[in-house]
């Protein structure tokens, strides 16, 4: 365990590598009353969501391959594409539907081994490389006023 201990733990670190922002289009919802079929934890973690939580179509296909009934999922909004909607940050009407965005940034996380050069021909492991990465979640909202955090983006 001593080898895993971080030196200078009080230092604020910055990432050596910045990775691209990954975007997710959340165009399907999970019925909260049936969410126990996916996980017993969804109800507790998403308790503020009341009726439904968003997910990706890829996740729905994954769960359906594992035997989860399609009846707990619903395309939301029906027959609409989240990416074709106007973003909430550029919509002036607070009652208009729009595509809301939520961004999350991991500013520092260990991502791979770091190799250093020695005087010999082979590099050796000398630490852990750090990275940063961003995620952006786009989803439909029936009214801009339900997406107030997207004002300044």
Short mmCIF file of C-alpha atoms in Angstrom, two decimals:
data_model
loop_
_atom_site.label_atom_id
_atom_site.label_comp_id
_atom_site.label_asym_id
_atom_site.label_seq_id
_atom_site.Cartn_x
_atom_site.Cartn_y
_atom_site.Cartn_z
CA UNK A 1 0.00 0.00 0.00
CA UNK A 2 2.88 2.39 0.62
CA UNK A 3 3.68 2.41 -3.09
CA UNK A 4 0.14 3.57 -3.89
CA UNK A 5 0.25 6.51 -1.52
CA UNK A 6 0.20 9.88 -3.27
CA UNK A 7 3.18 12.17 -2.75
CA UNK A 8 2.35 15.81 -1.92
CA UNK A 9 -1.36 15.11 -1.44
CA UNK A 10 -2.03 18.79 -0.65
CA UNK A 11 -1.03 19.95 -4.16
CA UNK A 12 -3.82 20.90 -6.60
CA UNK A 13 -3.20 18.85 -9.72
CA UNK A 14 -3.98 19.51 -13.36
CA UNK A 15 -4.40 16.84 -15.98
CA UNK A 16 -1.58 15.95 -18.35
CA UNK A 17 -4.00 14.97 -21.13
CA UNK A 18 -7.32 16.57 -22.04
CA UNK A 19 -9.73 14.15 -23.69
CA UNK A 20 -12.58 15.16 -25.99
CA UNK A 21 -16.05 15.92 -24.67
CA UNK A 22 -18.39 12.97 -25.10
CA UNK A 23 -21.99 13.82 -26.04
CA UNK A 24 -25.04 11.77 -25.16
CA UNK A 25 -28.49 12.26 -26.66
CA UNK A 26 -31.04 11.12 -24.10
CA UNK A 27 -34.17 10.43 -26.12
CA UNK A 28 -35.89 7.69 -24.11
CA UNK A 29 -37.44 7.72 -20.65
CA UNK A 30 -37.79 5.07 -17.98
CA UNK A 31 -41.07 4.88 -16.10
CA UNK A 32 -40.07 5.41 -12.44
CA UNK A 33 -42.78 3.11 -11.09
CA UNK A 34 -41.26 0.23 -13.11
CA UNK A 35 -37.59 1.19 -12.74
CA UNK A 36 -37.02 -1.52 -10.10
CA UNK A 37 -36.75 -3.96 -13.03
CA UNK A 38 -33.46 -2.28 -14.02
CA UNK A 39 -32.06 -1.56 -10.58
CA UNK A 40 -33.33 -1.22 -7.04
CA UNK A 41 -31.21 1.94 -6.70
CA UNK A 42 -32.81 4.08 -9.44
CA UNK A 43 -35.79 5.02 -7.25
CA UNK A 44 -33.51 6.33 -4.46
CA UNK A 45 -30.89 8.02 -6.63
CA UNK A 46 -33.44 9.72 -8.90
CA UNK A 47 -36.12 10.42 -6.29
CA UNK A 48 -36.46 14.08 -7.36
CA UNK A 49 -37.43 12.97 -10.89
CA UNK A 50 -40.91 11.82 -9.75
CA UNK A 51 -42.32 10.16 -12.89
CA UNK A 52 -39.48 9.44 -15.31
CA UNK A 53 -35.74 9.55 -15.95
CA UNK A 54 -33.92 9.92 -19.26
CA UNK A 55 -31.70 7.31 -20.89
CA UNK A 56 -30.15 6.57 -24.29
CA UNK A 57 -31.63 4.31 -26.95
CA UNK A 58 -28.41 2.22 -26.80
CA UNK A 59 -29.06 1.53 -23.10
CA UNK A 60 -32.62 0.43 -23.86
CA UNK A 61 -31.35 -2.06 -26.45
CA UNK A 62 -28.80 -3.38 -23.95
CA UNK A 63 -31.46 -3.94 -21.27
CA UNK A 64 -33.92 -5.49 -23.72
CA UNK A 65 -31.20 -7.96 -24.83
CA UNK A 66 -31.03 -9.01 -21.18
CA UNK A 67 -34.75 -9.71 -20.95
CA UNK A 68 -36.15 -6.42 -19.62
CA UNK A 69 -39.63 -5.68 -20.99
CA UNK A 70 -39.85 -2.77 -23.44
CA UNK A 71 -42.99 -1.50 -21.69
CA UNK A 72 -40.95 0.39 -19.07
CA UNK A 73 -39.32 2.54 -21.80
CA UNK A 74 -40.93 5.25 -23.87
CA UNK A 75 -39.54 7.43 -26.66
CA UNK A 76 -39.64 11.01 -25.43
CA UNK A 77 -40.81 13.12 -27.05
CA UNK A 78 -42.60 10.77 -29.45
CA UNK A 79 -41.41 11.10 -33.07
CA UNK A 80 -38.94 13.89 -32.31
CA UNK A 81 -35.18 14.14 -32.51
CA UNK A 82 -33.44 15.89 -29.61
CA UNK A 83 -30.59 17.03 -31.84
CA UNK A 84 -33.02 18.79 -34.24
CA UNK A 85 -34.61 20.92 -31.46
CA UNK A 86 -33.41 24.43 -30.74
CA UNK A 87 -31.18 24.56 -27.66
CA UNK A 88 -32.69 26.02 -24.49
CA UNK A 89 -29.81 28.51 -24.22
CA UNK A 90 -30.84 30.09 -27.55
CA UNK A 91 -34.63 29.97 -26.95
CA UNK A 92 -36.20 33.17 -25.65
CA UNK A 93 -39.74 31.86 -25.00
CA UNK A 94 -39.82 30.22 -21.52
CA UNK A 95 -42.84 28.06 -22.50
CA UNK A 96 -41.35 26.61 -25.68
CA UNK A 97 -39.97 23.03 -25.89
CA UNK A 98 -36.22 22.84 -26.41
CA UNK A 99 -33.13 20.67 -26.08
CA UNK A 100 -31.68 21.07 -22.62
CA UNK A 101 -28.00 20.36 -21.98
CA UNK A 102 -26.19 19.37 -18.84
CA UNK A 103 -22.39 19.25 -18.77
CA UNK A 104 -20.15 17.38 -16.39
CA UNK A 105 -16.36 17.67 -16.28
CA UNK A 106 -13.94 15.31 -14.59
CA UNK A 107 -10.94 17.59 -14.18
CA UNK A 108 -8.46 14.98 -12.97
CA UNK A 109 -8.46 11.20 -12.94
CA UNK A 110 -5.76 8.53 -13.34
CA UNK A 111 -6.02 7.13 -16.87
CA UNK A 112 -2.93 5.03 -17.66
CA UNK A 113 0.59 4.15 -16.63
CA UNK A 114 3.34 6.68 -17.28
CA UNK A 115 6.63 5.43 -18.71
CA UNK A 116 9.94 7.19 -18.24
CA UNK A 117 13.14 6.85 -20.20
CA UNK A 118 16.14 5.41 -18.51
CA UNK A 119 19.72 5.24 -19.66
CA UNK A 120 19.01 1.74 -20.96
CA UNK A 121 17.04 0.90 -24.09
CA UNK A 122 13.74 0.12 -22.35
CA UNK A 123 11.43 2.65 -20.64
CA UNK A 124 10.21 1.84 -17.14
CA UNK A 125 6.95 2.46 -15.25
CA UNK A 126 7.39 5.60 -13.23
CA UNK A 127 3.90 6.79 -12.34
CA UNK A 128 0.33 7.22 -13.45
CA UNK A 129 -0.74 9.57 -16.22
CA UNK A 130 -3.66 11.87 -15.41
CA UNK A 131 -6.47 12.93 -17.74
CA UNK A 132 -9.52 15.17 -17.82
CA UNK A 133 -12.73 14.50 -19.71
CA UNK A 134 -16.07 16.18 -20.26
CA UNK A 135 -19.54 14.79 -20.81
CA UNK A 136 -22.55 16.59 -22.27
CA UNK A 137 -26.08 15.24 -21.93
CA UNK A 138 -28.74 16.61 -24.31
CA UNK A 139 -32.41 15.90 -23.63
CA UNK A 140 -35.88 17.18 -24.48
CA UNK A 141 -37.71 19.46 -22.11
CA UNK A 142 -41.31 20.60 -22.72
CA UNK A 143 -40.56 24.14 -21.44
CA UNK A 144 -37.38 26.20 -21.33
CA UNK A 145 -38.17 27.20 -17.75
CA UNK A 146 -37.47 23.58 -16.71
CA UNK A 147 -33.86 23.98 -17.88
CA UNK A 148 -32.63 27.14 -16.20
CA UNK A 149 -29.03 25.93 -15.75
CA UNK A 150 -28.58 25.98 -19.56
CA UNK A 151 -28.88 29.81 -19.68
CA UNK A 152 -25.23 30.70 -19.94
CA UNK A 153 -23.84 27.88 -22.07
#
